[in-house]
Amino acid sequence: MNLSRIGFSLWLALIALFALSAIHTFGSGVNVSADLMALFPEFEQSELQEQASFQLAFSQGRRVVLLVRSADAKRLQEQAPHIESVVASSKLFEPDDRLMYRTELSRLYQPFFPQLLSAQMRELLRQEPDVAVMRGISDFYNPFSGVSPQEFFTDPVLVQRDFLLSHAKGQNLRMEQGRLWTNVDGQEAYLLPLLLREEPYDFDIQDRLLNLIEQIEERWPDFQISYTGTAFYAAAGANSARTEISTIGVGSLVGILLLITYVFRSLKPLVLALIAIGSGVFAAFVVTHFFFENVHLFTLVFGACLIGVSIDYAFHFFAHRFHKETACSASESHKAIFPGISLGLLSSGLAYAALACAPFPGLRQVALFSVVGLLMAYLTVMLAFPILANFQLASVRTVPWAQSGLISLWSQWSPRRRFSIWLFGALITLPLVWFLPSDDDVRSLQGLDPALSQMELEISEAIGLTTSPRYWLVRANTVEELLQREEQLFAQVEARDKDSRLYAVSQFVPSRQRQQENLHIYQQMVLPHVADALTQAGFPEDLAAKRRAQLAEKPFEPLMFDTWLQSNASIPWRFLWLEQRQGSVASIVLMRSKLPTENLTVLNSEQVELIDQAAEFSSLFGRYREEIAWLLLFAYGAIFALLKIRYSWFRAAAVLAVPAGASLLTLGGLSLCGVQMNLFHMLALTLVTGISIDYSVFFAETQRKPNATLLAIALASATTLLSFGLLALSATPAVQSVGVTVSLGILFAYLLGPLAFFGNQDQKDRAC
């Protein structure tokens, strides 16, 4: 058995091994993730902040809001129960217990109502108690207010009702028969807040949710449906990624099919190319799934681009095997290209290692997927092609951009002169690169679906709230101290922004100190008017006097925080409370404010901290952009050391000048176009380095008649440009940044590639 057959047997064994691994790994199902946050690094944060972030993500991520509106208010009210029935039948959501929470809260507050006052009621009782009393009487007589005689007799100024309503401050909502209603552009609107039973990133949940929306729209075509929630954004992102994977994958394969069929005048090389691509992508998917337990859609998008890169080795084999200048047997072609593609694989691997060093879980996946895919494509060419490609073809055609004029252009100058030209170009480009502006704002990289963003805005305006990724983290030694600290924070924020809205546990259970103050205000300002208010409402004087005496004699007994926390009334808001640990307590204070973060951080202290996750991620992205730039420089140094083993220092520098020049020209081009640099542009430069180093190595390994090498690189660059050019059309700005950068970089790398072609000049002694 000769070496070719041994190699082919090893390749078959590898394919069988990956197939068995796939059966074992995918036995419980293939896990593909669409969670965008899983791509990002876990930035430095305290254990408490990690807990707060988890609780917010868990509680808010499963929330879904539907807003149904119609010009026919009566029909909408009639159909609301049927809409609820359809929603309930989907079994996607937790039971709707809004009435239960409200009833529980009312029952919990009833014994403590004199000491539970809203901020507005406190101020009104201090300034104009008569107005508060008359307002209560007016509400009692208003037939639409729903105030019963029993409620008014128990609470003559209706302070408990006011306290409950204060929780909805700033919301343009009203509750009727357990349903939330509002008015949108003169139309009656029905608001349905829901909570998913499962995680929003589950594909099945997303599909069922979208089917539910379609079902409602089809059944009630005269109603206008708006919706928002993490699940909808995740579904939109997943669908976009699926479309991009399909577009990029199909586009690349069609391009490869046309190129190979045209250039090699046969479908046989196409079949072999598909074998190389398929084995590479399959092995990459199996290994990535094994190590990470799931594969992210972001990885698959880049994996689709691997089609255009992994074919490079096959192109070099075909070009050498069938080009009229280098035509030889399959085994001879194998030996001829072995040094070049092996060194190219090692150099590319070092470049992709920079991605693996980045503290981004998603980018580590991309790095592993790319390295394994390229390695398997390489092994397919080296082990299987000597057997599979043992056939004859007519001489290959050339393609317009693979003419020898490019090599002739560079060959007219000596190596020293070429390097001087390169250095001059680099010096001209450096100022453009130096002044290239940066934009690390994570919000500009999200690429949110415009339709979903518009619906979220409509719902926010309809209920009188705006969304914000910011929140306060409050710490204290005791619960009482924590509640007081939250109340102080409320006053400080509202003093700076009267339109702000904060949500905290102290809204539901005021501090003991605040409850004592409220009771004192009630006794001083309300008790003198209780009897008169009741008699004016029609109650007998003796009964009114008796009720006044009961309120006056009532001892102070605070509503305890634990009582609220353990009741069903606290269920919707328990996520704001953080576990008590090591003699301290903490809570989350949600905030809706239009004030910029820098105007609020002045309120920070050792115990109160404003958390702006978007700003923290943006800062982190900026830092990692700089770190990856240094990692890339380190990769260049490592690649130079590797090249120096085989070449002289000058020849190694010439080989490295191709990716370096391509990167500099790309950055200069982005600068001229007014593009702001972000993390993903820098990550794309690692891909440019990994791909273009192959081109320069292949030229460096070519001693005579470089047209076959030029053809291979022309085909490789064409398919890579096709892959990443399609990526530049992505709806996701981060992916688009990679596509644009790599496309420019590969174009420049192709034009600069012959810099590394020296023929027989300036080489170390080696067998060729």
Coordinates of C-alpha atoms in Angstrom, one line a residue, residues 94-333:
E94 CA -47.8 32.0 33.0
P95 CA -51.4 32.4 34.3
D96 CA -52.6 36.0 34.4
D97 CA -53.1 36.9 38.1
R98 CA -53.3 40.7 37.9
L99 CA -56.6 40.8 39.8
M100 CA -55.2 38.5 42.5
Y101 CA -52.1 40.7 43.0
R102 CA -54.2 43.8 43.2
T103 CA -56.7 42.1 45.6
E104 CA -53.9 40.8 47.8
L105 CA -52.2 44.2 47.9
S106 CA -55.4 45.9 48.8
R107 CA -56.1 43.4 51.6
L108 CA -52.5 43.7 52.8
Y109 CA -52.6 47.5 53.0
Q110 CA -56.0 47.9 54.5
P111 CA -55.0 47.7 58.2
F112 CA -52.1 50.1 57.6
F113 CA -53.7 52.7 55.3
P114 CA -53.2 55.9 57.5
Q115 CA -49.5 55.4 57.3
L116 CA -49.2 54.6 53.6
L117 CA -49.3 57.9 51.7
S118 CA -48.1 58.7 48.3
A119 CA -45.6 61.6 47.9
Q120 CA -48.4 63.8 46.3
M121 CA -50.8 63.0 49.1
R122 CA -48.2 63.8 51.7
E123 CA -47.7 67.2 50.2
L124 CA -51.4 67.9 49.7
L125 CA -52.2 67.0 53.3
R126 CA -49.5 69.3 54.5
Q127 CA -50.5 72.2 52.4
E128 CA -54.3 71.9 51.7
P129 CA -55.9 69.1 53.8
D130 CA -59.4 70.6 53.0
V131 CA -58.8 70.0 49.3
A132 CA -57.8 66.3 49.9
V133 CA -61.0 65.8 52.0
M134 CA -63.3 67.4 49.3
R135 CA -61.6 65.3 46.6
G136 CA -62.4 62.2 48.6
I137 CA -66.1 63.2 48.9
S138 CA -66.2 64.0 45.2
D139 CA -64.8 60.6 44.2
F140 CA -67.4 59.0 46.5
Y141 CA -70.3 60.7 44.7
N142 CA -68.7 60.1 41.3
P143 CA -70.6 57.0 39.8
F144 CA -67.7 56.1 37.6
S145 CA -65.0 56.0 40.4
G146 CA -66.2 52.7 41.9
V147 CA -65.9 53.9 45.5
S148 CA -68.1 51.8 47.7
P149 CA -69.7 53.1 50.9
Q150 CA -67.7 50.6 52.9
E151 CA -64.4 51.8 51.3
F152 CA -65.3 55.4 52.0
F153 CA -66.4 54.7 55.6
T154 CA -63.1 52.8 56.3
D155 CA -60.9 55.4 54.6
P156 CA -62.7 58.8 54.3
V157 CA -60.0 60.5 52.3
L158 CA -59.3 57.5 50.2
V159 CA -55.5 57.6 50.9
Q160 CA -55.2 53.8 50.3
R161 CA -56.7 54.1 46.9
D162 CA -54.4 57.0 46.1
F163 CA -51.4 55.0 47.4
L164 CA -52.3 52.1 45.1
L165 CA -52.8 54.4 42.1
S166 CA -49.4 56.1 42.8
H167 CA -47.7 52.8 41.7
A168 CA -48.9 53.6 38.2
K169 CA -47.7 57.1 38.2
G170 CA -46.8 58.3 34.7
Q171 CA -48.8 55.5 33.1
N172 CA -51.7 56.4 30.9
L173 CA -53.6 53.3 32.0
R174 CA -56.9 52.5 33.7
M175 CA -58.2 49.1 35.0
E176 CA -61.7 48.0 34.2
Q177 CA -62.9 44.5 35.2
G178 CA -59.3 43.3 35.6
R179 CA -58.1 44.6 32.2
L180 CA -55.7 47.4 31.4
W181 CA -57.0 50.0 29.0
T182 CA -55.5 53.2 27.4
N183 CA -56.1 55.5 24.6
V184 CA -53.8 55.7 21.5
D185 CA -54.3 58.4 18.9
G186 CA -58.0 58.7 19.8
Q187 CA -58.5 54.9 19.6
E188 CA -59.4 52.6 22.5
A189 CA -56.5 50.2 23.2
Y190 CA -56.3 47.0 25.3
L191 CA -53.0 46.3 26.9
L192 CA -52.1 42.6 27.7
P193 CA -48.9 42.2 29.7
L194 CA -47.7 38.5 29.7
L195 CA -44.9 36.4 31.1
L196 CA -43.4 33.5 29.0
R197 CA -43.2 30.1 30.7
E198 CA -39.9 29.4 28.9
E199 CA -36.7 31.3 28.0
P200 CA -37.2 33.8 25.1
Y201 CA -34.2 32.4 23.1
D202 CA -35.8 29.0 22.5
F203 CA -36.5 28.7 18.8
D204 CA -39.7 26.6 19.4
I205 CA -41.0 29.3 21.8
Q206 CA -40.2 32.0 19.2
D207 CA -42.0 30.2 16.4
R208 CA -45.1 29.5 18.6
L209 CA -45.2 33.1 19.7
L210 CA -45.0 34.4 16.1
N211 CA -47.7 31.9 15.1
L212 CA -49.9 33.3 17.9
I213 CA -49.5 36.8 16.6
E214 CA -50.4 35.7 13.1
Q215 CA -53.5 33.8 14.5
I216 CA -54.7 37.0 16.3
E217 CA -54.1 39.2 13.3
E218 CA -56.0 36.7 11.0
R219 CA -59.0 36.4 13.4
W220 CA -59.3 40.1 14.1
P221 CA -58.1 41.8 10.9
D222 CA -59.9 45.0 11.9
F223 CA -57.8 45.4 15.0
Q224 CA -54.3 46.9 15.0
I225 CA -51.8 44.7 16.9
S226 CA -48.5 45.9 18.4
Y227 CA -46.2 43.8 20.4
T228 CA -42.8 43.9 22.1
G229 CA -40.5 41.7 24.1
T230 CA -37.1 40.1 24.1
A231 CA -38.5 37.0 22.4
F232 CA -39.6 39.0 19.3
Y233 CA -36.2 40.6 19.0
A234 CA -34.5 37.2 19.4
A235 CA -36.8 35.7 16.7
A236 CA -36.0 38.6 14.3
G237 CA -32.3 38.2 14.9
A238 CA -32.6 34.4 14.4
N239 CA -34.6 34.8 11.2
S240 CA -32.1 37.4 9.9
A241 CA -29.2 35.1 10.7
R242 CA -30.9 32.1 9.0
T243 CA -31.5 34.3 5.9
E244 CA -27.9 35.5 5.9
I245 CA -26.5 31.9 6.3
S246 CA -28.7 30.8 3.4
T247 CA -27.7 33.9 1.3
I248 CA -24.0 33.7 2.0
G249 CA -23.8 29.9 1.8
V250 CA -25.8 29.6 -1.4
G251 CA -24.1 32.7 -2.9
S252 CA -20.7 31.3 -2.2
L253 CA -21.5 27.8 -3.5
V254 CA -23.0 29.3 -6.7
G255 CA -19.9 31.4 -7.2
I256 CA -17.6 28.5 -6.6
L257 CA -19.7 26.3 -9.0
L258 CA -19.5 28.8 -11.8
L259 CA -15.8 29.6 -11.3
I260 CA -14.7 26.0 -11.1
T261 CA -16.9 24.9 -14.0
Y262 CA -15.7 27.7 -16.2
V263 CA -12.0 27.6 -15.3
F264 CA -11.5 23.8 -15.1
R265 CA -14.1 22.9 -17.9
S266 CA -15.4 20.0 -15.7
L267 CA -17.7 19.3 -12.8
K268 CA -15.2 16.8 -11.3
P269 CA -13.2 19.5 -9.5
L270 CA -16.5 21.0 -8.3
V271 CA -17.4 17.7 -6.6
L272 CA -14.0 17.5 -5.0
A273 CA -14.3 21.1 -3.8
L274 CA -17.7 20.4 -2.3
I275 CA -16.1 17.4 -0.5
A276 CA -13.4 19.7 0.9
I277 CA -15.9 22.3 2.0
G278 CA -18.4 19.9 3.4
S279 CA -15.9 17.9 5.4
G280 CA -14.4 21.2 6.8
V281 CA -17.8 22.7 7.8
F282 CA -19.1 19.3 9.2
A283 CA -16.0 18.8 11.3
A284 CA -16.0 22.4 12.5
F285 CA -19.7 22.1 13.6
V286 CA -19.2 18.8 15.5
V287 CA -16.1 20.0 17.3
T288 CA -17.6 23.4 18.2
H289 CA -20.8 21.8 19.4
F290 CA -18.8 19.3 21.5
F291 CA -16.7 22.0 23.3
F292 CA -19.4 24.7 23.7
E293 CA -22.5 22.4 24.0
N294 CA -24.2 24.7 21.4
V295 CA -23.3 26.6 18.3
H296 CA -24.3 30.3 18.0
L297 CA -26.0 31.6 14.9
F298 CA -23.3 34.3 14.8
T299 CA -20.8 31.4 14.4
L300 CA -22.8 29.8 11.6
V301 CA -22.9 33.1 9.8
F302 CA -19.1 33.2 9.8
G303 CA -19.0 29.5 9.1
A304 CA -20.9 30.2 5.9
C305 CA -17.9 32.5 5.0
L306 CA -15.6 29.5 5.7
I307 CA -16.9 28.1 2.4
G308 CA -15.1 30.9 0.6
V309 CA -11.9 30.4 2.6
S310 CA -11.5 26.7 3.0
I311 CA -11.7 26.2 -0.8
D312 CA -8.3 28.0 -1.1
Y313 CA -6.3 24.8 -0.6
A314 CA -8.3 23.0 -3.2
F315 CA -7.8 25.8 -5.7
H316 CA -4.0 25.6 -5.3
F317 CA -4.2 21.9 -5.8
F318 CA -6.3 22.2 -9.0
A319 CA -4.3 25.1 -10.3
H320 CA -1.0 23.2 -10.0
R321 CA -2.5 19.9 -11.1
F322 CA -4.2 21.1 -14.3
H323 CA -2.4 24.4 -15.3
K324 CA -0.5 24.0 -18.5
E325 CA 2.7 25.4 -17.0
T326 CA 2.7 23.0 -14.0
A327 CA 0.6 20.1 -15.1
C328 CA 1.6 16.9 -13.4
S329 CA 0.2 13.9 -11.6
A330 CA -1.9 14.2 -8.4
S331 CA 0.8 12.9 -6.2
E332 CA 3.4 15.3 -7.7
S333 CA 1.0 18.2 -7.3

